[in-house]
PDB file of C-alpha atoms in Angstrom:
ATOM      1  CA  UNK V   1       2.950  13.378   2.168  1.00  0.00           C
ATOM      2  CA  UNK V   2       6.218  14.023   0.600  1.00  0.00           C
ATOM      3  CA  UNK V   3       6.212  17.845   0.969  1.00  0.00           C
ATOM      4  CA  UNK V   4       4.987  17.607   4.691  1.00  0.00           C
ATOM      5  CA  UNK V   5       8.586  15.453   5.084  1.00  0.00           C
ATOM      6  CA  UNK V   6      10.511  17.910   3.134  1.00  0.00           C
ATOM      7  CA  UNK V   7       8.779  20.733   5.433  1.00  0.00           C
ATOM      8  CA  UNK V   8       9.851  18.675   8.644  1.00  0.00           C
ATOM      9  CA  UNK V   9      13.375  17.932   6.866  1.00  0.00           C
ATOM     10  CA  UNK V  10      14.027  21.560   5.982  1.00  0.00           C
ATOM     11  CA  UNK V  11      13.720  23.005   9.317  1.00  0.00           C
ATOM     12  CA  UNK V  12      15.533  19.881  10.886  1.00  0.00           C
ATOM     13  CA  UNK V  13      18.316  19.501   8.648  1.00  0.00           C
ATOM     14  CA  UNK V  14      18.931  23.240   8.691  1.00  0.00           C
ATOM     15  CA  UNK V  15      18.894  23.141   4.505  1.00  0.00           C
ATOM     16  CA  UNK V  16      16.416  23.445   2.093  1.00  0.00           C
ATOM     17  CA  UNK V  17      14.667  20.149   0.596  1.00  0.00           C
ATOM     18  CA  UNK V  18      12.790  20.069  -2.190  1.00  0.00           C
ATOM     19  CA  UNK V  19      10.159  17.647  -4.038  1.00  0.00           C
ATOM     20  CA  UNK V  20      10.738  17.122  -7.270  1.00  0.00           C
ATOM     21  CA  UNK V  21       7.995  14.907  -9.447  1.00  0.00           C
ATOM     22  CA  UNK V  22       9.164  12.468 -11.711  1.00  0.00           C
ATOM     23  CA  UNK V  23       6.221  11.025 -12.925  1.00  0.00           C
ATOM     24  CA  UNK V  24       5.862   7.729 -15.697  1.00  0.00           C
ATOM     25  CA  UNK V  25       6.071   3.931 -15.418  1.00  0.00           C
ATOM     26  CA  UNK V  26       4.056   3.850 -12.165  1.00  0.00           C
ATOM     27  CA  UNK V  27       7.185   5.377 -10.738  1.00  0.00           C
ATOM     28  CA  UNK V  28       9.863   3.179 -11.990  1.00  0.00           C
ATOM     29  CA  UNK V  29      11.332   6.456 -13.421  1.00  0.00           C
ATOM     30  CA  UNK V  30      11.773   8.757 -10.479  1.00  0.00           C
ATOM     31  CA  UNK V  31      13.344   4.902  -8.795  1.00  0.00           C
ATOM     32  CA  UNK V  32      16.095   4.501 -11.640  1.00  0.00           C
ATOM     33  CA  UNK V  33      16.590   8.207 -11.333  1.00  0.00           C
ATOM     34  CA  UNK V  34      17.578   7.891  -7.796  1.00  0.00           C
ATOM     35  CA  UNK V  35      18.994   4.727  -7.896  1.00  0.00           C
ATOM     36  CA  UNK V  36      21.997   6.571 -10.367  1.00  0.00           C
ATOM     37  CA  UNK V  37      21.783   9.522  -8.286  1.00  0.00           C
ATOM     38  CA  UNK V  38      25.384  10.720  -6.280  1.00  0.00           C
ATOM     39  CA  UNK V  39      25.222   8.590  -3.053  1.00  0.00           C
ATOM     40  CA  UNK V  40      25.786  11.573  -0.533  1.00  0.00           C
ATOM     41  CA  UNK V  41      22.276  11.730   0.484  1.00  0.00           C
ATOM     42  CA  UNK V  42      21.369  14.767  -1.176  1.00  0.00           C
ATOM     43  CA  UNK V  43      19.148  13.010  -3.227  1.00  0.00           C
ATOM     44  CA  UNK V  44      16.680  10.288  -2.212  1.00  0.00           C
ATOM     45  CA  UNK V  45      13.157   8.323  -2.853  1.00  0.00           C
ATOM     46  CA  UNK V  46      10.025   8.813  -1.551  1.00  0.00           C
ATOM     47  CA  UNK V  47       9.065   5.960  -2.667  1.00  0.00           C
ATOM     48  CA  UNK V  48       5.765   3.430  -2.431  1.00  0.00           C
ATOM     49  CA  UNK V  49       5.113  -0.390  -2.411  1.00  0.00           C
ATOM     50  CA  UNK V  50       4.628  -0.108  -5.808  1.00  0.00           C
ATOM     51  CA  UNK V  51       8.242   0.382  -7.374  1.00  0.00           C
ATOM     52  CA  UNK V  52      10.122  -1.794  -4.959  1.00  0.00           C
ATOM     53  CA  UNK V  53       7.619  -4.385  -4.573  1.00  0.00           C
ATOM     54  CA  UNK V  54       4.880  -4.766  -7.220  1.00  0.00           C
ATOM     55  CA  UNK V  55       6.544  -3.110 -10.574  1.00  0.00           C
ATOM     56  CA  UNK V  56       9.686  -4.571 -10.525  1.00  0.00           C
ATOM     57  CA  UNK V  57       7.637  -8.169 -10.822  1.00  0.00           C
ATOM     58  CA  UNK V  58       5.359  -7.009 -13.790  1.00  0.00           C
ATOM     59  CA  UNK V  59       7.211  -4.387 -15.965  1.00  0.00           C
ATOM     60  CA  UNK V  60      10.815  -4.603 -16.826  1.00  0.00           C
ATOM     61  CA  UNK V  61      12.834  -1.793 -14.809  1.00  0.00           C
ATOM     62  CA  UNK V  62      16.174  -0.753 -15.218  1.00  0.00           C
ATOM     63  CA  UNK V  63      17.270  -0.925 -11.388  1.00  0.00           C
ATOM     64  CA  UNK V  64      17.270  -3.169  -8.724  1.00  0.00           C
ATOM     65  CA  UNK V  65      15.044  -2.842  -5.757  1.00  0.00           C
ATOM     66  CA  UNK V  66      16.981  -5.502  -3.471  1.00  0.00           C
ATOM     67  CA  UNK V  67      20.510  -3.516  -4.465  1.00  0.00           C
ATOM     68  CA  UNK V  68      20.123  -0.235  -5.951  1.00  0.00           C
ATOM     69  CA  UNK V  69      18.609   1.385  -2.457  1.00  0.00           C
ATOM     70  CA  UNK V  70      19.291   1.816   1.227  1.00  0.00           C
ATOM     71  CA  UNK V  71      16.354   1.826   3.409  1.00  0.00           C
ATOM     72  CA  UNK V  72      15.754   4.921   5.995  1.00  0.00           C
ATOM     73  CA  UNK V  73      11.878   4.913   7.407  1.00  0.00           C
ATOM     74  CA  UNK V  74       8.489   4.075   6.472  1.00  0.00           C
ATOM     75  CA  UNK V  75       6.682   7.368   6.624  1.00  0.00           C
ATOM     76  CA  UNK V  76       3.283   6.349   6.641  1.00  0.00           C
ATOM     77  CA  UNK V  77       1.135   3.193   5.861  1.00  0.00           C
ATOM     78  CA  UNK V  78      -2.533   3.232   4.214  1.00  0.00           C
ATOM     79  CA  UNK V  79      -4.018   0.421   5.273  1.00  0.00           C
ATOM     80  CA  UNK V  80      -6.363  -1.262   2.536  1.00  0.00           C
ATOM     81  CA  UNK V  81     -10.375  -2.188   3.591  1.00  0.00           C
ATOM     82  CA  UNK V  82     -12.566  -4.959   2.300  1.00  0.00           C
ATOM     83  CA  UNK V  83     -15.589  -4.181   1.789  1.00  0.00           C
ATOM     84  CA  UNK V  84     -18.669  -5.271  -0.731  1.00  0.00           C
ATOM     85  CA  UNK V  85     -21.777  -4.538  -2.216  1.00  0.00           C
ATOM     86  CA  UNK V  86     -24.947  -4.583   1.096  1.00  0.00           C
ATOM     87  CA  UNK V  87     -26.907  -6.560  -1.919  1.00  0.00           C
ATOM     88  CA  UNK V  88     -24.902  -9.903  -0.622  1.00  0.00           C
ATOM     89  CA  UNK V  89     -26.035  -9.589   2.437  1.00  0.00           C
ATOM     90  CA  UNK V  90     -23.252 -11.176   4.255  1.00  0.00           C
ATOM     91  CA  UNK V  91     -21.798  -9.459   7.289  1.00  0.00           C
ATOM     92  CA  UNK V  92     -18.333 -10.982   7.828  1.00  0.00           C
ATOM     93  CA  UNK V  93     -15.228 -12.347   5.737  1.00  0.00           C
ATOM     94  CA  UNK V  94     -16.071 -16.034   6.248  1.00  0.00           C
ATOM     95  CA  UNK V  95     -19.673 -15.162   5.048  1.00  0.00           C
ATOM     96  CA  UNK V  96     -18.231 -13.563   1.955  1.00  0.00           C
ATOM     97  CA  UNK V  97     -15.899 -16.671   1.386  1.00  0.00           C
ATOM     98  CA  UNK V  98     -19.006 -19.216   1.556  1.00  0.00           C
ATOM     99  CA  UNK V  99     -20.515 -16.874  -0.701  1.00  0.00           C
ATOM    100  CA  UNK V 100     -18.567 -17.117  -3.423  1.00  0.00           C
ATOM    101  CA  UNK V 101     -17.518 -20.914  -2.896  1.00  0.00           C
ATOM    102  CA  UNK V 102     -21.056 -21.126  -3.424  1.00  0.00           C
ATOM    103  CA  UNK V 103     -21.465 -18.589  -6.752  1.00  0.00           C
ATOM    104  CA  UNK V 104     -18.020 -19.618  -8.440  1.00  0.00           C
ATOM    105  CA  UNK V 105     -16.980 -17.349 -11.220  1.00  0.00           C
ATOM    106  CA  UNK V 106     -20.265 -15.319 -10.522  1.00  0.00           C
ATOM    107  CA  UNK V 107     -18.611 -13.113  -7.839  1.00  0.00           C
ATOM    108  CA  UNK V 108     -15.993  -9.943  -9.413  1.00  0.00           C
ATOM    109  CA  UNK V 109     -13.893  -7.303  -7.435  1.00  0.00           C
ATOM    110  CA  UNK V 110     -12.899  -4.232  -9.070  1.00  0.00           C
ATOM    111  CA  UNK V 111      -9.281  -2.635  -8.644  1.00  0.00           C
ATOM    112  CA  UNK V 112      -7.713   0.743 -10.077  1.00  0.00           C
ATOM    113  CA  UNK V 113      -5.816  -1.240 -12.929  1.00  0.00           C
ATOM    114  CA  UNK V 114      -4.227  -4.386 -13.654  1.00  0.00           C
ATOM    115  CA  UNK V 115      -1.131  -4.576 -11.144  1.00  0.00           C
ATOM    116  CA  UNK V 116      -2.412  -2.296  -9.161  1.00  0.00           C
ATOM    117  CA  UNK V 117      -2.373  -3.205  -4.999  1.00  0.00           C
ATOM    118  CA  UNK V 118      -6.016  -3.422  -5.273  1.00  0.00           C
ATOM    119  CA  UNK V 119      -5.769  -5.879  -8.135  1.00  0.00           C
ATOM    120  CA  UNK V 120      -3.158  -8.183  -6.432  1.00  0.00           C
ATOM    121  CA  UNK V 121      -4.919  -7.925  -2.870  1.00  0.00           C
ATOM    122  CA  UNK V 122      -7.880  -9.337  -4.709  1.00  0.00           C
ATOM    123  CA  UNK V 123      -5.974 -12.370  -6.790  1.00  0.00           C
ATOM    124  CA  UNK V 124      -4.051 -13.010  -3.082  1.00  0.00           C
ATOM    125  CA  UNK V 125      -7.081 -13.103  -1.266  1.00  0.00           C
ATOM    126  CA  UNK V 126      -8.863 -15.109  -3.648  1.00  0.00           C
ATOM    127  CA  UNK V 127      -5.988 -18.026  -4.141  1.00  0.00           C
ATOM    128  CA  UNK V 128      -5.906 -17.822   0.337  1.00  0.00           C
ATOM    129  CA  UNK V 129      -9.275 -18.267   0.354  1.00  0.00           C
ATOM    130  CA  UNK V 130      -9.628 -21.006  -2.375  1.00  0.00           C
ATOM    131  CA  UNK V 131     -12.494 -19.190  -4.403  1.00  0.00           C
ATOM    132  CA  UNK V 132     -12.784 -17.726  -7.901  1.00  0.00           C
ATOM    133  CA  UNK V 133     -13.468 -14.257  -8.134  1.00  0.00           C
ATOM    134  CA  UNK V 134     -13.368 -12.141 -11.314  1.00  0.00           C
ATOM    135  CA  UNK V 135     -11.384  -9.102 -11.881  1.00  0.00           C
ATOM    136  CA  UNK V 136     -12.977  -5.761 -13.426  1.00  0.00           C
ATOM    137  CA  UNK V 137     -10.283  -3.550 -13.550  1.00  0.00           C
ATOM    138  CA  UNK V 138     -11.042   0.794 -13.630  1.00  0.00           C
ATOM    139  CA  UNK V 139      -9.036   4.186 -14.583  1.00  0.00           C
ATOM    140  CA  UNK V 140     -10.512   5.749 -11.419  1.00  0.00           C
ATOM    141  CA  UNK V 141     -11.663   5.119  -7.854  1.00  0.00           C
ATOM    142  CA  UNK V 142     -14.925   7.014  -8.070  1.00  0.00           C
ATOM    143  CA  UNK V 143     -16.597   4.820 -10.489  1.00  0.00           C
ATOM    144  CA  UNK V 144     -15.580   1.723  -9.353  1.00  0.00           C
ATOM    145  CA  UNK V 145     -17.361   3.051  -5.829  1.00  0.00           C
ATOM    146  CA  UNK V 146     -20.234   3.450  -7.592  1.00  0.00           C
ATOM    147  CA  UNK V 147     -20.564   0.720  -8.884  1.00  0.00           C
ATOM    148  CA  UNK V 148     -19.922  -1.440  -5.773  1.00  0.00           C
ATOM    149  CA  UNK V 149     -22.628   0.812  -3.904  1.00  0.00           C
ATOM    150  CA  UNK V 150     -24.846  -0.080  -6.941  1.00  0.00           C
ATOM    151  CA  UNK V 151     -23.940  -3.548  -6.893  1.00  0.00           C
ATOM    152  CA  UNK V 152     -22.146  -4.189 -10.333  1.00  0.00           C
ATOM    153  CA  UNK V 153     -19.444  -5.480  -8.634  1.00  0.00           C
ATOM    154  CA  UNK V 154     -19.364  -6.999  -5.667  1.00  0.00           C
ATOM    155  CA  UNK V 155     -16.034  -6.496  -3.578  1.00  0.00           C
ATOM    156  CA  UNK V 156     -13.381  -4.000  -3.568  1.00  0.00           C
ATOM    157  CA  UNK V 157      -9.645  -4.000  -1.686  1.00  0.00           C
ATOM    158  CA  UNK V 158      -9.577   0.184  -1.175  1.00  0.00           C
ATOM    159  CA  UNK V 159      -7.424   2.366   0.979  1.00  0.00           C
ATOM    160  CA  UNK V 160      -9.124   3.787   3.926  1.00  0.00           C
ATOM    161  CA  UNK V 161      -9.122   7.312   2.581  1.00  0.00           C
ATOM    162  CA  UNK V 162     -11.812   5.903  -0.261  1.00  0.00           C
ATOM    163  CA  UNK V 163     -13.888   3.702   1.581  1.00  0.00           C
ATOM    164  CA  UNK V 164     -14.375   5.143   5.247  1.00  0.00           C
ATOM    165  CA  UNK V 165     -16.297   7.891   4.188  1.00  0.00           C
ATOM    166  CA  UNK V 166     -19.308   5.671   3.393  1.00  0.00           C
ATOM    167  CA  UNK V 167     -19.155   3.525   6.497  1.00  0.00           C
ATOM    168  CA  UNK V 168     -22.034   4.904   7.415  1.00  0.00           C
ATOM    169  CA  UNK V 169     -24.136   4.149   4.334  1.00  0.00           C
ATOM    170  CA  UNK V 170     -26.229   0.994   3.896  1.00  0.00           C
ATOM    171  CA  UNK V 171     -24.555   0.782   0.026  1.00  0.00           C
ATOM    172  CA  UNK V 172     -21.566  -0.908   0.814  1.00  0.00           C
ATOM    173  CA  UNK V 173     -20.421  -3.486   3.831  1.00  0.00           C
ATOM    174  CA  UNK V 174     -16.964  -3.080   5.830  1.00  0.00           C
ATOM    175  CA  UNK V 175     -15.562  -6.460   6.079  1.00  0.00           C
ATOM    176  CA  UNK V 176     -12.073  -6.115   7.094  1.00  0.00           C
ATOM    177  CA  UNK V 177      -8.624  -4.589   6.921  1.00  0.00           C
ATOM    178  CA  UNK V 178      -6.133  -5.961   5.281  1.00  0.00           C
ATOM    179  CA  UNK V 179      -2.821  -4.344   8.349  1.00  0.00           C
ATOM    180  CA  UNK V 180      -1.373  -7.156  11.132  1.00  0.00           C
ATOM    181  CA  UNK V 181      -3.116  -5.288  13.899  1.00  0.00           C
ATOM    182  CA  UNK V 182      -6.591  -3.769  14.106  1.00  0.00           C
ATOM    183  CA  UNK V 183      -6.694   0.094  13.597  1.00  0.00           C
ATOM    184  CA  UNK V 184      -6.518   1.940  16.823  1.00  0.00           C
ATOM    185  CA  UNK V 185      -9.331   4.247  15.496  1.00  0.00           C
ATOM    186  CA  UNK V 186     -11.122   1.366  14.315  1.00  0.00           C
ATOM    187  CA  UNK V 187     -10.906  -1.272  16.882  1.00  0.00           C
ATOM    188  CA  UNK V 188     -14.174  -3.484  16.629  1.00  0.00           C
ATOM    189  CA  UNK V 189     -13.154  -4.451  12.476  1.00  0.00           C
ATOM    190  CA  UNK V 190     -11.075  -7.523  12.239  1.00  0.00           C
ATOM    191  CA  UNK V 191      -8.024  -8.199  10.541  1.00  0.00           C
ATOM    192  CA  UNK V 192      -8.651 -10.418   7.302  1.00  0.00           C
ATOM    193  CA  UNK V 193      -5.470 -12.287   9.311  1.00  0.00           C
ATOM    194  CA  UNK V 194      -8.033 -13.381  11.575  1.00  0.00           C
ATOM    195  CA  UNK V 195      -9.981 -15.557   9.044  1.00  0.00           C
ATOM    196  CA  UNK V 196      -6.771 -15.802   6.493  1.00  0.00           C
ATOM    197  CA  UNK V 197      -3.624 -16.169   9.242  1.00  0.00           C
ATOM    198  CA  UNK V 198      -0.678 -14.176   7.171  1.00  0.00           C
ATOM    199  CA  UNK V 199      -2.570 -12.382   4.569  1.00  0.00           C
ATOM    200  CA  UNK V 200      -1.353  -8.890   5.060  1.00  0.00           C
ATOM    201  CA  UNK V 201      -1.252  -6.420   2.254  1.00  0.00           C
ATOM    202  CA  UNK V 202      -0.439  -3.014   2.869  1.00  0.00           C
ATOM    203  CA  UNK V 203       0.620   0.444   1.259  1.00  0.00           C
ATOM    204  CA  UNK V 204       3.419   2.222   2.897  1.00  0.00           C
ATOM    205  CA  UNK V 205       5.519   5.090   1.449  1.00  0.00           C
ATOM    206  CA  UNK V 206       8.666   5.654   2.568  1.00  0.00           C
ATOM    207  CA  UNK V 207      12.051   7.424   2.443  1.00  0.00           C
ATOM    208  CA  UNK V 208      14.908   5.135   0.213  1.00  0.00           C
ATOM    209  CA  UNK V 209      18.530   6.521  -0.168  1.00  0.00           C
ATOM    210  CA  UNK V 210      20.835   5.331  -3.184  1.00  0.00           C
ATOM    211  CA  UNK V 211      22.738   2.305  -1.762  1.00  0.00           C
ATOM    212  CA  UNK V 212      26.296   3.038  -0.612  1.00  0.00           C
ATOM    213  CA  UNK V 213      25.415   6.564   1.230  1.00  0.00           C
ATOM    214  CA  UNK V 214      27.893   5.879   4.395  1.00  0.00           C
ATOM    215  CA  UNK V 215      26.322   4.720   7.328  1.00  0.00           C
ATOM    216  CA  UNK V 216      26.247   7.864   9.108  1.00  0.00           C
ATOM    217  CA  UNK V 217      24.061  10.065   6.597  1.00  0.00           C
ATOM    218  CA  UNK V 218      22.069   7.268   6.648  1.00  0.00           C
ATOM    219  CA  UNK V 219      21.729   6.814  10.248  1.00  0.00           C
ATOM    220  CA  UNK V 220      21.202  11.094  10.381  1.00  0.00           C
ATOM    221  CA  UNK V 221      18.414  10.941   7.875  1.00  0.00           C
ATOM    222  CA  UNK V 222      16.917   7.685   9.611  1.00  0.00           C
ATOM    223  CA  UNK V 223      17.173  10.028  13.190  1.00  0.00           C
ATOM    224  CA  UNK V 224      15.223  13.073  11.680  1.00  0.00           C
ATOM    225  CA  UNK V 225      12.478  11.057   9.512  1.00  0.00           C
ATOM    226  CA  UNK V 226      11.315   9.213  12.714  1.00  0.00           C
ATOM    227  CA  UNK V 227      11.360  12.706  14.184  1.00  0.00           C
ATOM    228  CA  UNK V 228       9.441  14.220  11.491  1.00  0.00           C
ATOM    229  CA  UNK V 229       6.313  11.809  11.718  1.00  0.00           C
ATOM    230  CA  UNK V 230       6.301  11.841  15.523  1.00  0.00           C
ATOM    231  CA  UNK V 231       5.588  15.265  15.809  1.00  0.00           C
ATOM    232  CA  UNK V 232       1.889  15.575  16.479  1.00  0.00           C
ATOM    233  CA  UNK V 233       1.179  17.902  14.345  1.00  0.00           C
ATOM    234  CA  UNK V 234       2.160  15.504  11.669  1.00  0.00           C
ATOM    235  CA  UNK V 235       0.311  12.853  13.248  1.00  0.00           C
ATOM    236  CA  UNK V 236      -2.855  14.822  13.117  1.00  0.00           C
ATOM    237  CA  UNK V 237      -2.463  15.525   9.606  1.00  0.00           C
ATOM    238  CA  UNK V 238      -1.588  11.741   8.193  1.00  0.00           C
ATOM    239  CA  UNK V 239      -4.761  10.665  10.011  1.00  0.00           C
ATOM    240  CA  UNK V 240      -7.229  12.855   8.467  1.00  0.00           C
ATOM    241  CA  UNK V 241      -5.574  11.738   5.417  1.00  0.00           C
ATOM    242  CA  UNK V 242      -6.597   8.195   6.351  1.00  0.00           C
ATOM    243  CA  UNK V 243      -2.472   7.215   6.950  1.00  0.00           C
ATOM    244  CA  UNK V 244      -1.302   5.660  10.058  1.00  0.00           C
ATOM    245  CA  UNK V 245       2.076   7.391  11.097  1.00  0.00           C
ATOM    246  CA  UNK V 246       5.291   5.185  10.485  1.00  0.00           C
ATOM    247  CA  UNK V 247       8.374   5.865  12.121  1.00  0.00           C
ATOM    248  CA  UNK V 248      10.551   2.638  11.577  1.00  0.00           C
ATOM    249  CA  UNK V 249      13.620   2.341  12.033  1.00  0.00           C
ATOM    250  CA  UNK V 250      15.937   1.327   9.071  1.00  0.00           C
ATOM    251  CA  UNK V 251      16.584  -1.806   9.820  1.00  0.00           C
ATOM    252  CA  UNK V 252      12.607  -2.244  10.347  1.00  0.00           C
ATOM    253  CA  UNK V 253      11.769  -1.135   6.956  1.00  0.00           C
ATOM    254  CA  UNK V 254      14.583  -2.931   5.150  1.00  0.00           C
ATOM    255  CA  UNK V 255      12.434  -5.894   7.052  1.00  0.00           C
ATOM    256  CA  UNK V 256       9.452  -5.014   5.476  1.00  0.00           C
ATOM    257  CA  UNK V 257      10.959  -4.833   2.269  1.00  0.00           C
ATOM    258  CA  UNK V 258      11.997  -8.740   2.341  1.00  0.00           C
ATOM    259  CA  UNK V 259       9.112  -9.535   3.805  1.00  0.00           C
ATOM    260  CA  UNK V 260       6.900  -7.938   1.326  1.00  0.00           C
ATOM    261  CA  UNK V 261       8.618  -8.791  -2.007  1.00  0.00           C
ATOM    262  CA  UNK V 262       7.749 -12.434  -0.982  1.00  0.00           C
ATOM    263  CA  UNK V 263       3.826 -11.646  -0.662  1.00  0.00           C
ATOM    264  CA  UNK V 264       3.674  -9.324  -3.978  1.00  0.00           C
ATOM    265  CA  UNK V 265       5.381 -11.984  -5.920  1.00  0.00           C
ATOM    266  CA  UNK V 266       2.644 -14.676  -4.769  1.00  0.00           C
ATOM    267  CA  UNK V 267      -0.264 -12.043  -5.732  1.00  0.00           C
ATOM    268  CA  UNK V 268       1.455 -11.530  -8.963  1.00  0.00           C
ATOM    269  CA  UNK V 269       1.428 -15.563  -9.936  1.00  0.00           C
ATOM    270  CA  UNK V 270      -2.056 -15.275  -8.488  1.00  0.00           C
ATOM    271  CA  UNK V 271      -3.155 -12.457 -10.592  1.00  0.00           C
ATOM    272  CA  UNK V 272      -1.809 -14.028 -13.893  1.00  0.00           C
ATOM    273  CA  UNK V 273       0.312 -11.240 -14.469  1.00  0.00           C
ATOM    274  CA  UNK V 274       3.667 -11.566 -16.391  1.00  0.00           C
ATOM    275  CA  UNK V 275       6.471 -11.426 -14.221  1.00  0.00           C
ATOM    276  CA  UNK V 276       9.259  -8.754 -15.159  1.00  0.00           C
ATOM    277  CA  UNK V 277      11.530 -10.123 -12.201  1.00  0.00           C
TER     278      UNK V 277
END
């Protein structure tokens, strides 16, 4: 996703722009990096829920998400599914819920790692829906689909990209999605708001700028990332990857941002994780 920006950038901007992967602490390193980078807007953050949102709450970083960045556009969003082992045999969220009010402690969710979004989307949705659910916590996706087609576990909180694939099989049950709005290519699955009003977890990444960069780089970069992810080609291409196209506005995603921060702290309590903020 971050090179098909920098493709759209390059030819906009008139000036080469390059990706450069700083990889380690689930990204906190590539956000310090930029966070202490010149603010000129020659250097910025493609950056995920995860490092202004989720790490900041369970690791200790050396930057601040609220201060250290100036928001420019969500790129794209990947909207997480519920879904669950056919062996239950329920067919909708509130079955699921009187399921495991009725098997406490019996029912477990697997997640990509502790703190992951799958992990907290499972602790949220457990402590909204007043039930006890166990964690089982995996190094990789494809295992922990296994397993849920197999029924070892029974629920998983997965991004689209994972889980639509086997729609079609009778392994595994699509419950929900976890966006505000039903997906437009997906319009007959419900919102988990509609059983849990307000539970909303979602994945975006998105363009950051170090804060200070005057207000009109920042509105110029805002102007041509909106551009970028319009263009239909680019549209075509986040959809196959299971993305839906962003396109905020600045002021939008520095929204989102607040808004967010508020739900990933409550998941974190939820999800017994020490908090590093």
């Amino acid at each position: 996703m971050a090179r098909l920006l920098a493709g759209s950038l390059t030819q906009s901007l008139g000036q080469t722009v390059l990706v450069e992967n700083k990889g380690g602490a689930g990204g906190a390193l590539a956000a310090e990096f930029v966070a202490r980078a010149p603010k000129d807007g020659h250097t910025l953050f493609f950056a995920t829920t995860a490092q202004t949102s989720v790490t900041p709450f369970v690791q200790t970083v050396r930057y601040d998400p609220q201060k250290d960045f100036a928001p420019i556009s969500i790129y794209g969003t990947g909207p997480n599914i519920l879904a669950v082992s056919s062996k239950l045999k329920v067919a909708t969220v509130e079955d699921f819920i009187k399921y495991a009010k009725a098997n406490p402690g019996a029912v477990k969710y697997g997640s990509g790692g502790n703190g992951t979004i799958g992990h907290l989307a499972g602790a949220l949705f457990g402590k909204r829906a007043g039930i006890e659910i166990m964690h089982v916590p995996y190094r990789g996706g494809s295992q922990m689909m296994t397993d849920l087609m197999a029924g070892h576990i029974d629920m998983y909180f997965g991004n689209a990209s994972e889980i639509l694939p086997m729609a079609s099989s009778d392994t595994i049950k699509i419950l929900a999605v976890s966006t505000d709005k039903r997906l437009p290519n997906l319009p007959d699955l419900p919102t988990i708001g509609e059983t849990l009003p307000g539970l909303v977890v979602e994945a975006w990444n998105g363009l950051l700028a170090p804060a200070g960069v005057s207000a009109s780089v920042q509105g110029i970069l805002e102007r041509e990332a909106i551009k970028a992810v319009r263009d239909p080609a680019v549209i075509e291409k986040l959809q196959k990857l299971g993305i839906v196209p962003g396109g905020s506005t600045a002021a939008e995603f520095g929204a989102v941002l607040q808004k967010e921060r508020a739900v990933y702290r409550d998941a974190v309590i939820a999800a017994g994780i020490a908090s590093g903020g």
